[in-house]
PDB file of C-alpha atoms in Angstrom:
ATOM      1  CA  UNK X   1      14.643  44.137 -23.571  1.00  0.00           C
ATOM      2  CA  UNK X   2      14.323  41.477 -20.869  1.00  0.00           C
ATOM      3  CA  UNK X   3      16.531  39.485 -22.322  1.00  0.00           C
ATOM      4  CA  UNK X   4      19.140  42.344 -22.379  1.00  0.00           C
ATOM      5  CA  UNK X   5      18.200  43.043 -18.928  1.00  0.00           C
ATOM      6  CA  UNK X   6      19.251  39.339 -18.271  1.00  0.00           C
ATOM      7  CA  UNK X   7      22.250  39.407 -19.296  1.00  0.00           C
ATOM      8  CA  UNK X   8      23.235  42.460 -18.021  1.00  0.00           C
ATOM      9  CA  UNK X   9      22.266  40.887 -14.454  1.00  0.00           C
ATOM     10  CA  UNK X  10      23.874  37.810 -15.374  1.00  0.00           C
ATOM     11  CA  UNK X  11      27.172  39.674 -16.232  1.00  0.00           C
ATOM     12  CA  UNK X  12      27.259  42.203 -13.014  1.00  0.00           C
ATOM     13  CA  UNK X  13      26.038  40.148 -10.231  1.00  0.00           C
ATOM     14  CA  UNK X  14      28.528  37.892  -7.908  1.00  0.00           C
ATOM     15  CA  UNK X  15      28.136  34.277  -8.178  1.00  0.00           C
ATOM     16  CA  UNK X  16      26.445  32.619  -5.063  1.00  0.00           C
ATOM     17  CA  UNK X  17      28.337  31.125  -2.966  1.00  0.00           C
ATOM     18  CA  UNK X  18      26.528  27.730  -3.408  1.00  0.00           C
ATOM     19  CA  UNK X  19      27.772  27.871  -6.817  1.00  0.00           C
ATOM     20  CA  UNK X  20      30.961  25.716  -6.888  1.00  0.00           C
ATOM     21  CA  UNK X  21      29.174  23.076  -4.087  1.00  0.00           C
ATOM     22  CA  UNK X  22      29.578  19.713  -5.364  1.00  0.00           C
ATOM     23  CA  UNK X  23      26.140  17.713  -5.828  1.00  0.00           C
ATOM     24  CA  UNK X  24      24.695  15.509  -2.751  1.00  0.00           C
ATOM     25  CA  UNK X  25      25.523  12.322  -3.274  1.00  0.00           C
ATOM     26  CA  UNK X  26      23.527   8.936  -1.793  1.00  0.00           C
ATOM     27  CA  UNK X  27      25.889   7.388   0.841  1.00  0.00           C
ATOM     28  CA  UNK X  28      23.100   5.081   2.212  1.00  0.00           C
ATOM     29  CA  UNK X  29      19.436   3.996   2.398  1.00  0.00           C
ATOM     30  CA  UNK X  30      17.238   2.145   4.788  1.00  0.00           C
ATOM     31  CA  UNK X  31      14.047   0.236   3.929  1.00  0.00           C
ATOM     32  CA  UNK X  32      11.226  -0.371   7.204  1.00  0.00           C
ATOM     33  CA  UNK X  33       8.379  -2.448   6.136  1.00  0.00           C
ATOM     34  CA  UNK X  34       5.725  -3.220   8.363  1.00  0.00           C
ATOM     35  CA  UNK X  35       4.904  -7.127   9.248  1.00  0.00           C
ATOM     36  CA  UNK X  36       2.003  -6.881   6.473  1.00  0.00           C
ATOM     37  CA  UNK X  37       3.704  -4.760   3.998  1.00  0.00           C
ATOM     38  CA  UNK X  38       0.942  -2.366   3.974  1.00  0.00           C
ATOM     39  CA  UNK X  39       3.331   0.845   4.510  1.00  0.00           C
ATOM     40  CA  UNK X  40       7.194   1.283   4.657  1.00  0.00           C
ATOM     41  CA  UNK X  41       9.536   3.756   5.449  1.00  0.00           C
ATOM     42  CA  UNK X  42      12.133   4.808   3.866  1.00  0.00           C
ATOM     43  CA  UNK X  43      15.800   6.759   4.709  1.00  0.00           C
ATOM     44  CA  UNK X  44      18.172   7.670   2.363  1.00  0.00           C
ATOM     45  CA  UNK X  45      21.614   9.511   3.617  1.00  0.00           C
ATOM     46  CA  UNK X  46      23.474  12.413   1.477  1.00  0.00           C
ATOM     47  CA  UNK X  47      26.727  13.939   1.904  1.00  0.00           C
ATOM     48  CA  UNK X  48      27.437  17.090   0.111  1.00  0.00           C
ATOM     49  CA  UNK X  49      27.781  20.639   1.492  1.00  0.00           C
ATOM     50  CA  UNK X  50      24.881  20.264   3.920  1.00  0.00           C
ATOM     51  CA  UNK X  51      24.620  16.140   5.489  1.00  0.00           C
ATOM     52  CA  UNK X  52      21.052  15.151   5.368  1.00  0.00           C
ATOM     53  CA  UNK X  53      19.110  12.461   5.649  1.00  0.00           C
ATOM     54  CA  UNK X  54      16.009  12.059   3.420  1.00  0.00           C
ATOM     55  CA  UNK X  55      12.647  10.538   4.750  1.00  0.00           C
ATOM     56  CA  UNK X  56       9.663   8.884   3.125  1.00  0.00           C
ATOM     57  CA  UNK X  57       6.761   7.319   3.755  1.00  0.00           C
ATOM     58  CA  UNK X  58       4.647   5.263   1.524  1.00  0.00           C
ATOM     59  CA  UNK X  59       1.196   3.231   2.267  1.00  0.00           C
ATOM     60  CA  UNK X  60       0.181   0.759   0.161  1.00  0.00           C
ATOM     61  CA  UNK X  61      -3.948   0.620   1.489  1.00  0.00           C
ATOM     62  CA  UNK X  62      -5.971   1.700  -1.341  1.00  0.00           C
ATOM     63  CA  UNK X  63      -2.916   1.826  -3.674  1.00  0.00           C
ATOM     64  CA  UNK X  64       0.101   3.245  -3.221  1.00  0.00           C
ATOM     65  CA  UNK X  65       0.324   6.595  -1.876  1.00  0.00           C
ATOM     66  CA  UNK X  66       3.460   8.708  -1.039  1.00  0.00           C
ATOM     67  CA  UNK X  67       1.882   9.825   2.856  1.00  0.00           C
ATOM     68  CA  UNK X  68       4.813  12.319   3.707  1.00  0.00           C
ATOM     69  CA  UNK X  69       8.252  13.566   3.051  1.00  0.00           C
ATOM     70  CA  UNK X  70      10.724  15.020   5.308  1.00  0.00           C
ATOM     71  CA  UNK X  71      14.049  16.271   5.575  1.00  0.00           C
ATOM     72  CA  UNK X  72      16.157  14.940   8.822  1.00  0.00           C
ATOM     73  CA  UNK X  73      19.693  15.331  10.461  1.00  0.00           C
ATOM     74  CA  UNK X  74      22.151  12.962   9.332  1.00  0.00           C
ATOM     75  CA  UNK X  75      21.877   9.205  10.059  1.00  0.00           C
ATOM     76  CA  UNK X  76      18.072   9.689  11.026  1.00  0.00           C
ATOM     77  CA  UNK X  77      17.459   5.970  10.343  1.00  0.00           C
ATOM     78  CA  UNK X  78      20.074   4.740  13.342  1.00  0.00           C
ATOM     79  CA  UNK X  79      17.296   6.401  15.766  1.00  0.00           C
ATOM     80  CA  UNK X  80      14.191   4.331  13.763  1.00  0.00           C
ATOM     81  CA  UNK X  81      14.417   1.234  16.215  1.00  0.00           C
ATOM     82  CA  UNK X  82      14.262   3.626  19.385  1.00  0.00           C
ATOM     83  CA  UNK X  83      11.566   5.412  18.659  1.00  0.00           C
ATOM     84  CA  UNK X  84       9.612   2.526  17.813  1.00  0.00           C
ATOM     85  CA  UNK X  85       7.003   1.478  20.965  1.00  0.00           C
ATOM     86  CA  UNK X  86       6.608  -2.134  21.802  1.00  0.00           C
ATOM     87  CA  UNK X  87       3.016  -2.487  21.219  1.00  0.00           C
ATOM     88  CA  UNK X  88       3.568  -0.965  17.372  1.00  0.00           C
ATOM     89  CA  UNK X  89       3.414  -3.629  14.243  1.00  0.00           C
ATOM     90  CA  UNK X  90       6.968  -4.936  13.472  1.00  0.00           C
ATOM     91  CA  UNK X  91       8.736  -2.788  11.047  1.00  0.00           C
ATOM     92  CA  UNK X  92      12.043  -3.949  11.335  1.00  0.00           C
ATOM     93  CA  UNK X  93      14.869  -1.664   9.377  1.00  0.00           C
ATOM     94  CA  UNK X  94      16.984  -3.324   6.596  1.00  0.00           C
ATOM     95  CA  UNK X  95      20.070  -1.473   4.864  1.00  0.00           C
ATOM     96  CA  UNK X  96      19.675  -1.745   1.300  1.00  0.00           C
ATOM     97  CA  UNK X  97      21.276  -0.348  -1.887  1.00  0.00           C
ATOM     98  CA  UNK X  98      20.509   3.280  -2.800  1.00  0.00           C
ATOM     99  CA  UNK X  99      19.658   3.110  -6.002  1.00  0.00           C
ATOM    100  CA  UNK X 100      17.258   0.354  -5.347  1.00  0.00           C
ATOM    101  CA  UNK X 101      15.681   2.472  -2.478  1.00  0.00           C
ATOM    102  CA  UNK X 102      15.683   5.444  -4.813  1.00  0.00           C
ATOM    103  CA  UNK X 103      13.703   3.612  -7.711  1.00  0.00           C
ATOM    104  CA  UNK X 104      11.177   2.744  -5.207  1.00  0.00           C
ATOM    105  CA  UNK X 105      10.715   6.478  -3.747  1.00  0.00           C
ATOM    106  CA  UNK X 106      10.414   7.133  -7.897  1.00  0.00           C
ATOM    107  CA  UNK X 107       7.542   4.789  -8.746  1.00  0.00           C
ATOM    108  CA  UNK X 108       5.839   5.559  -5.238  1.00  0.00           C
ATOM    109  CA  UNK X 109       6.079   9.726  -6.675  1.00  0.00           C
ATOM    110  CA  UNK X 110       4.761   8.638 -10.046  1.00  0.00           C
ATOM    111  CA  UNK X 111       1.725   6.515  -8.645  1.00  0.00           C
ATOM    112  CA  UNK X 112       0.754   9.443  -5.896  1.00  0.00           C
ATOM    113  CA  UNK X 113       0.833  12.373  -8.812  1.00  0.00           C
ATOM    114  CA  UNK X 114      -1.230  10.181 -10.959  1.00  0.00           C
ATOM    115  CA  UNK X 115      -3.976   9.763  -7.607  1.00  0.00           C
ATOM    116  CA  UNK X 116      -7.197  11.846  -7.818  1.00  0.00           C
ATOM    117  CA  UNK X 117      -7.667  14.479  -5.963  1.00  0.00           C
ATOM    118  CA  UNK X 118      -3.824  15.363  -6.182  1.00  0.00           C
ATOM    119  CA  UNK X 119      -2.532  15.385  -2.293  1.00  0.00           C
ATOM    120  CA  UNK X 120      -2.264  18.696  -1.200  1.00  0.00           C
ATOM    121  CA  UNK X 121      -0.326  17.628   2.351  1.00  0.00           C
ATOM    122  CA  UNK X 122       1.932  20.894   2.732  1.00  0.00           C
ATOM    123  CA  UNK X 123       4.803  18.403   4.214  1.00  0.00           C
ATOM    124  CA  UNK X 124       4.521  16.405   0.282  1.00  0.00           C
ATOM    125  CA  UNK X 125       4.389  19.354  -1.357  1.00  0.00           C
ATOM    126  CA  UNK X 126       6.894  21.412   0.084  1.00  0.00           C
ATOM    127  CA  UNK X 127       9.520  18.872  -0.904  1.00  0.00           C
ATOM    128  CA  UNK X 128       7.791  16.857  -4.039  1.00  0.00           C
ATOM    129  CA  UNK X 129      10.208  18.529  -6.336  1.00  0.00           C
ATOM    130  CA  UNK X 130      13.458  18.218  -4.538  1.00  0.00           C
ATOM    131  CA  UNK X 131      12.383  14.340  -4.132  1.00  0.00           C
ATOM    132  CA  UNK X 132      11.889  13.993  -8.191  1.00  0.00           C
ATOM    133  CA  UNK X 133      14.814  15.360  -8.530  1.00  0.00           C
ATOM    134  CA  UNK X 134      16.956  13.047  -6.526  1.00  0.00           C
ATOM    135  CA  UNK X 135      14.862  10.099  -7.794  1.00  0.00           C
ATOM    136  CA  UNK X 136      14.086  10.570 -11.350  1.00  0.00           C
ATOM    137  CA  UNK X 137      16.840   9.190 -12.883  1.00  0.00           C
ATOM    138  CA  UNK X 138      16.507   6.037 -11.051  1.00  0.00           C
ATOM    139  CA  UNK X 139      12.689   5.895 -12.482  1.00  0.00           C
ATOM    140  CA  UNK X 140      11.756   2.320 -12.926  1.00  0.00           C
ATOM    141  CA  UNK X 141       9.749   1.036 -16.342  1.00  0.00           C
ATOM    142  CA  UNK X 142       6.123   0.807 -15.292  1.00  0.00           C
ATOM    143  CA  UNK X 143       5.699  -3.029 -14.117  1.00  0.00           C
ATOM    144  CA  UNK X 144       3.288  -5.628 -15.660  1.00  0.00           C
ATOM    145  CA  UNK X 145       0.783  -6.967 -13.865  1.00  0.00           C
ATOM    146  CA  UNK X 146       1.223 -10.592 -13.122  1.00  0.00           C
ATOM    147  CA  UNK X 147      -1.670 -12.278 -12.139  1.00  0.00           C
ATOM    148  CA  UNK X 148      -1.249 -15.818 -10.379  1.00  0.00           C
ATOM    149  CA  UNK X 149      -0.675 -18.437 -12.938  1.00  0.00           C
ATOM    150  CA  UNK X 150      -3.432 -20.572 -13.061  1.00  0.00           C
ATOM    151  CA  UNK X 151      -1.619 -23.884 -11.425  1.00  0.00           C
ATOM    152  CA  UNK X 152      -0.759 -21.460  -8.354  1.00  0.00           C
ATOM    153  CA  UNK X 153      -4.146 -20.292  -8.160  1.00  0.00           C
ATOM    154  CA  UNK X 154      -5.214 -24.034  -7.760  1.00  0.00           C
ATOM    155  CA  UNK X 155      -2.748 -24.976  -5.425  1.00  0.00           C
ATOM    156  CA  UNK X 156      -3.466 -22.052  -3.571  1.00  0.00           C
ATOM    157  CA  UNK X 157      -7.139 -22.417  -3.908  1.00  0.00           C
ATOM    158  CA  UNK X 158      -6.719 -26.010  -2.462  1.00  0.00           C
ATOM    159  CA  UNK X 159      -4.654 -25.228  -0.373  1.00  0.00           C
ATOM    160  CA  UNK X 160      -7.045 -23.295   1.668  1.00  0.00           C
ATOM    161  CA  UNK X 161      -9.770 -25.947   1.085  1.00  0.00           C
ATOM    162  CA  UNK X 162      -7.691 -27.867   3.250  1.00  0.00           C
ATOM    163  CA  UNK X 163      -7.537 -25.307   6.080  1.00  0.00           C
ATOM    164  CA  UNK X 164     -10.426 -25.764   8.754  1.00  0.00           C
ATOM    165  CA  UNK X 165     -12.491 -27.008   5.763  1.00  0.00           C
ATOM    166  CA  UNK X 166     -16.307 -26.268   6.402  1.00  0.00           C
ATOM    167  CA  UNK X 167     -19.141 -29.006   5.859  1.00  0.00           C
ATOM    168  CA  UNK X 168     -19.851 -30.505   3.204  1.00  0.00           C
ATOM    169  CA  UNK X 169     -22.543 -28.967   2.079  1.00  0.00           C
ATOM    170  CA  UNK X 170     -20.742 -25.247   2.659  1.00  0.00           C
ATOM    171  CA  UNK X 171     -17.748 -26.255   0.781  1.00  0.00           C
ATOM    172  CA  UNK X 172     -18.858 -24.941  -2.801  1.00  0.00           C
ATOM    173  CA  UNK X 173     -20.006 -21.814  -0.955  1.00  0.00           C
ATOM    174  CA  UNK X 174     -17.109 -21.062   0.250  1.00  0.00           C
ATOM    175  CA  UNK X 175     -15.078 -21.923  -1.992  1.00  0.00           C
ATOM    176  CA  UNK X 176     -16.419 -19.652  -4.359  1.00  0.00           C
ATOM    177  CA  UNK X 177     -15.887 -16.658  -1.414  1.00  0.00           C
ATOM    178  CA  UNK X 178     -12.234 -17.768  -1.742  1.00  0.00           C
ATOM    179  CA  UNK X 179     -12.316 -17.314  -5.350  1.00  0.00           C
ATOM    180  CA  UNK X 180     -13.457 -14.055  -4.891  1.00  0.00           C
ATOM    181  CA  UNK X 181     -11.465 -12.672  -2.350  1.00  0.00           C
ATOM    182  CA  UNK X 182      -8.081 -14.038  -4.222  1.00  0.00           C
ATOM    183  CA  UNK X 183      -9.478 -12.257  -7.479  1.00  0.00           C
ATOM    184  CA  UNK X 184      -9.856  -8.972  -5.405  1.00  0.00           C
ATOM    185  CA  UNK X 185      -6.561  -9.196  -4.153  1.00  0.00           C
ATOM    186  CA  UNK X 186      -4.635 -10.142  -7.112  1.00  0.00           C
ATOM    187  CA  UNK X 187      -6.520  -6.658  -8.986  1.00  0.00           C
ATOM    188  CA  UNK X 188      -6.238  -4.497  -5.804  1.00  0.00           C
ATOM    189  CA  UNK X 189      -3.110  -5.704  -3.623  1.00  0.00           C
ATOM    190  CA  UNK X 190      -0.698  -3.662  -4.882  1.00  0.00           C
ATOM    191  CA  UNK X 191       1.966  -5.610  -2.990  1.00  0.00           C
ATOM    192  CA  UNK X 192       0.989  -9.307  -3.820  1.00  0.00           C
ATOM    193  CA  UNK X 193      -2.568 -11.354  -3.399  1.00  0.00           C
ATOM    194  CA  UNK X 194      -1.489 -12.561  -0.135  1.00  0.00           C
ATOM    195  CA  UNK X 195      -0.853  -9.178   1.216  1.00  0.00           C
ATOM    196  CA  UNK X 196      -3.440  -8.404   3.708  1.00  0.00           C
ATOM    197  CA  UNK X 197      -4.307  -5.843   6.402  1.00  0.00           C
ATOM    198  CA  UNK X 198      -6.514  -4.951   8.730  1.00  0.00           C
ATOM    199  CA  UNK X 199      -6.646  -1.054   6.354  1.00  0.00           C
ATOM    200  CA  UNK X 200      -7.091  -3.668   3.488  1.00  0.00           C
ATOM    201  CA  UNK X 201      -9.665  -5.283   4.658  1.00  0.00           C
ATOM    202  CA  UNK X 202     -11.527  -2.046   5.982  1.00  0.00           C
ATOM    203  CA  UNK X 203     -11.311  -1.144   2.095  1.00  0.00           C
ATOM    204  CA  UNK X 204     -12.726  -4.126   1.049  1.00  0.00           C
ATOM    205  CA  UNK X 205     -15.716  -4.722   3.172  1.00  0.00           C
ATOM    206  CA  UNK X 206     -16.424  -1.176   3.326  1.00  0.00           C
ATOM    207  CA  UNK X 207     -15.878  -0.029  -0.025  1.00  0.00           C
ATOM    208  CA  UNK X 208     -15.434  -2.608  -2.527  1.00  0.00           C
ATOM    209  CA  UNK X 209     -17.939  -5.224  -1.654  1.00  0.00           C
ATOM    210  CA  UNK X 210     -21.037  -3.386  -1.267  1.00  0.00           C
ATOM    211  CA  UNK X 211     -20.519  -1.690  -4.502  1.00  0.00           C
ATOM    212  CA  UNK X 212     -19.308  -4.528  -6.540  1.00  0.00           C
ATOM    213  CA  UNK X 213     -21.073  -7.477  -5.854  1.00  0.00           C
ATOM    214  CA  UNK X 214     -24.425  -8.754  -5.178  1.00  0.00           C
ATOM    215  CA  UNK X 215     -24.035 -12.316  -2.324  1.00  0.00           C
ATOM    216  CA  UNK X 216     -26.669 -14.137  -2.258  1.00  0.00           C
ATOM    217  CA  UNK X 217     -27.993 -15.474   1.497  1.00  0.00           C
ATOM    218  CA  UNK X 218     -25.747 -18.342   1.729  1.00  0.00           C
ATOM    219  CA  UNK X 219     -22.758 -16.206   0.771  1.00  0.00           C
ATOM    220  CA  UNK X 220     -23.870 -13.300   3.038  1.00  0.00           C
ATOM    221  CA  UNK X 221     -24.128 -15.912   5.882  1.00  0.00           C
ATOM    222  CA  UNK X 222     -20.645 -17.390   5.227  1.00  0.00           C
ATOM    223  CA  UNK X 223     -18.755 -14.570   4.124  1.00  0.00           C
ATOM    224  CA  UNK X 224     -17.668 -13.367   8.043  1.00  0.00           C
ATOM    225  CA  UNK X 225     -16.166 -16.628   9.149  1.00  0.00           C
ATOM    226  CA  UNK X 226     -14.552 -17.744   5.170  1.00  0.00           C
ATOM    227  CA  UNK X 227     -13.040 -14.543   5.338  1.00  0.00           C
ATOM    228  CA  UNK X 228     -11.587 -14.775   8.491  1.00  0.00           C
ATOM    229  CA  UNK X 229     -10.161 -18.066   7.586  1.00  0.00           C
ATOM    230  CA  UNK X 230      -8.659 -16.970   4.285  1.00  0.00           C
ATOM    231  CA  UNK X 231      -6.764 -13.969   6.357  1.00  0.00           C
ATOM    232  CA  UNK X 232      -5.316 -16.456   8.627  1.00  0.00           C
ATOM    233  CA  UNK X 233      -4.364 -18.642   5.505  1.00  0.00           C
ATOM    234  CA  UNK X 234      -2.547 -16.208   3.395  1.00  0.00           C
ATOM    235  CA  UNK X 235      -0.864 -14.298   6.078  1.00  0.00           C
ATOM    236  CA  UNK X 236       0.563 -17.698   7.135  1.00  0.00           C
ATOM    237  CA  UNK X 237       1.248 -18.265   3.878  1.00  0.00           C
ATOM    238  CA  UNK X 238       3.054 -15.636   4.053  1.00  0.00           C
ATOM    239  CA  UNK X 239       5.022 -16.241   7.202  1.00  0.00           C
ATOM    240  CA  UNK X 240       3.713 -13.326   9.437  1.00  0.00           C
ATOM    241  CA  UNK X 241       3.654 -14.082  12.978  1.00  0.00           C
ATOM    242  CA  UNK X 242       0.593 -15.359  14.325  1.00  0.00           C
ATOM    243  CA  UNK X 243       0.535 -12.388  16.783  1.00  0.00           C
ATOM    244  CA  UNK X 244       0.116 -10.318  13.948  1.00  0.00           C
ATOM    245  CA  UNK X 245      -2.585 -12.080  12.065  1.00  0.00           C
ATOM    246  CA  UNK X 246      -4.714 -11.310  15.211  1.00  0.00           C
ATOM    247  CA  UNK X 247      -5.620  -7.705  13.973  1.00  0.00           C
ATOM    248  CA  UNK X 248      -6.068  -8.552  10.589  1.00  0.00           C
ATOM    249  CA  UNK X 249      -8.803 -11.102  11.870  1.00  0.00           C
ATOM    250  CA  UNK X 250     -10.644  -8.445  14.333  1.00  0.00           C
ATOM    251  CA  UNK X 251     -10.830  -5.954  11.398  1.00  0.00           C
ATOM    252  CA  UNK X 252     -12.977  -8.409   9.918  1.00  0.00           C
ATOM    253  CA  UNK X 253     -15.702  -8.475  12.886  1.00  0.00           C
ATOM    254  CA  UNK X 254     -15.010  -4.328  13.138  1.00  0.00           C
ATOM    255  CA  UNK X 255     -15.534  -3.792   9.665  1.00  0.00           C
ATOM    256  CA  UNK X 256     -17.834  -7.035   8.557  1.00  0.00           C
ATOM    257  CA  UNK X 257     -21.596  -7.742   8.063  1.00  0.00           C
ATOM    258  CA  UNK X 258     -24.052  -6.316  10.636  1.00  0.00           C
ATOM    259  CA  UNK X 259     -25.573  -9.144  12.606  1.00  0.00           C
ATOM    260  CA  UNK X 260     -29.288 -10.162  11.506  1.00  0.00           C
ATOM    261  CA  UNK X 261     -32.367  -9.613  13.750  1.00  0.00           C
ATOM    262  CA  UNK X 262     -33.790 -12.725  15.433  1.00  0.00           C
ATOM    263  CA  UNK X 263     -35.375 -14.264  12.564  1.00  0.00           C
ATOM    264  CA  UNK X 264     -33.900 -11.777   9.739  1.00  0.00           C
ATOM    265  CA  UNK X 265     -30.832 -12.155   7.081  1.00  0.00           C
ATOM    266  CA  UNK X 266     -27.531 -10.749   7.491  1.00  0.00           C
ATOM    267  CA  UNK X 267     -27.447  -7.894   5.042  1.00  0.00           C
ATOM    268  CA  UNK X 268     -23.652  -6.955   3.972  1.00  0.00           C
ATOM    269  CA  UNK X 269     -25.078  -3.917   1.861  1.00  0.00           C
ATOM    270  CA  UNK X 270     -27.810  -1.431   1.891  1.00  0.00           C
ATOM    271  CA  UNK X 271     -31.008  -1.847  -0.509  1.00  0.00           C
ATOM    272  CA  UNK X 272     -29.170   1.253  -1.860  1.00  0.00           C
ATOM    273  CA  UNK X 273     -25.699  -0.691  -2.055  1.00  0.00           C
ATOM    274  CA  UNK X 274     -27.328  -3.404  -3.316  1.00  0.00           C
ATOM    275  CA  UNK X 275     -29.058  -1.163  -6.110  1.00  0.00           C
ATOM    276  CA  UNK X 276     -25.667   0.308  -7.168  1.00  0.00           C
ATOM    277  CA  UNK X 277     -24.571  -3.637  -7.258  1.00  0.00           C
ATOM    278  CA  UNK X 278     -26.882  -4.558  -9.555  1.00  0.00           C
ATOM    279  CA  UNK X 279     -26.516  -2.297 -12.214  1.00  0.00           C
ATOM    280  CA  UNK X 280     -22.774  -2.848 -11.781  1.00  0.00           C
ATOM    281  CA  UNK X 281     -20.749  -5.026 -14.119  1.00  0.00           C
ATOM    282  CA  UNK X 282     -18.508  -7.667 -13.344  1.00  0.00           C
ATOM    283  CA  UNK X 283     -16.567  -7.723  -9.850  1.00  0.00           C
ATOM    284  CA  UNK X 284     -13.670  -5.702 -10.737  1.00  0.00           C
TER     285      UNK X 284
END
């Protein structure tokens, strides 16, 4: 019966006027990465019956996360630059090639439907499935991870030794905090090992350390300034302007190590933190 019923309604009623529309087509797409690739923006333009422009934005702290979607007039990305105040972290805005743009939206949708809880935003929700759709076919493979090979690792690892190198009898000390932070970021920096930000570092000191590892007092004692170091290291490494290494360095003090009494240790975890620690395995 309801498939008679169907029919019937299929049969008598007009056809809407959308019907003949062509599709909406990509005509461009815009790329705005911040200095520490930590989030990006991106635009991509569509023709068709209705001219739109086609917004997202993706953070990378704590894995990568599709943040919002929007739908925009036409050309939205020419007004990025303006709206952008002095005192905000460098996200310059590069043209790029659609379908390159739209592979990225694709693997940032898969990535943020896999994430637990499942974001409920009503601005990502309202316009997750008209974003599959113009994305899905450009759906990228899911990528290998490629840890540093272990000659890079060295060099890099040197590398650093080299940088404001400690004395002589912290050097194995904090060497092995170097160790630790590049093993951290090559598991958790989803957008290289070198990739750091003041969000990533919140993550790590707040979240990761305490409940993965156990430092003993010479680490714990070290760990504030070696880290600080290391920040400075990669993000040069990485070319970022020193201006904008500066933030990445205060998040350490904001986010770091309380200070020790007169006479006490600096504790990086609670005797509860340090409990959950122990019975932990490994430092992944």
């Amino acid at each position: 019966m309801l498939q008679e019923t169907m029919e019937v309604l299929a049969a008598s009623q007009p056809v809407p006027a959308w019907h003949a529309a062509g599709p909406n087509r990509p005509v461009g797409a815009w790329c705005a990465v911040d200095v520490w690739d930590s989030e990006r923006v991106l635009f991509i333009d569509y023709d068709g019956p209705v001219p739109h422009t086609l917004m997202a934005h993706i953070g990378e702290v704590d894995g990568t996360l599709v943040d919002k979607l929007a739908l925009l007039t036409p050309h939205a990305a020419h007004a990025w630059e303006g709206m952008r105040g002095e005192d905000e972290v460098l996200m310059p805005l590069v043209e790029q090639d659609a379908a390159e743009v739209l592979a990225d939206l694709a693997a940032a949708l898969r990535l943020t439907d896999l994430t637990w809880p499942r974001p409920d935003d009503e601005e990502v929700i309202a316009l997750r499935a008209l974003a599959w759709a113009r994305c899905r076919d450009h759906l990228p493979d899911w990528p290998e991870h490629q840890p540093l090979v272990q000659g890079e690792r060295a060099r890099v690892l040197d590398a650093f030794a080299q940088v404001g190198a400690p004395a002589a009898e912290e050097a194995g000390t904090a060497r092995s905090l170097a160790e630790l932070f590049l093993d951290y970021a090559g598991n958790y920096l989803s957008r290289g090992p070198l990739c750091w930000s003041p969000g990533q570092i919140a993550v790590f000191l707040g979240d990761w350390l305490p409940r993965k590892t156990v430092l003993d007092q010479a680490h714990r004692a070290l760990l504030p300034a070696v880290l600080k170091r290391w920040v400075t290291f990669a993000l040069t490494e990485r070319g970022v302007p020193t201006p904008w290494i500066a933030p990445v360095v205060a998040a350490v003090s904001r986010h770091g190590p309380r200070r020790p009494p007169p006479g006490g240790r600096l504790a990086t975890t609670t005797p509860q933190q340090e409990q959950a620690g122990r019975s932990s395995s490994g430092t992944r």
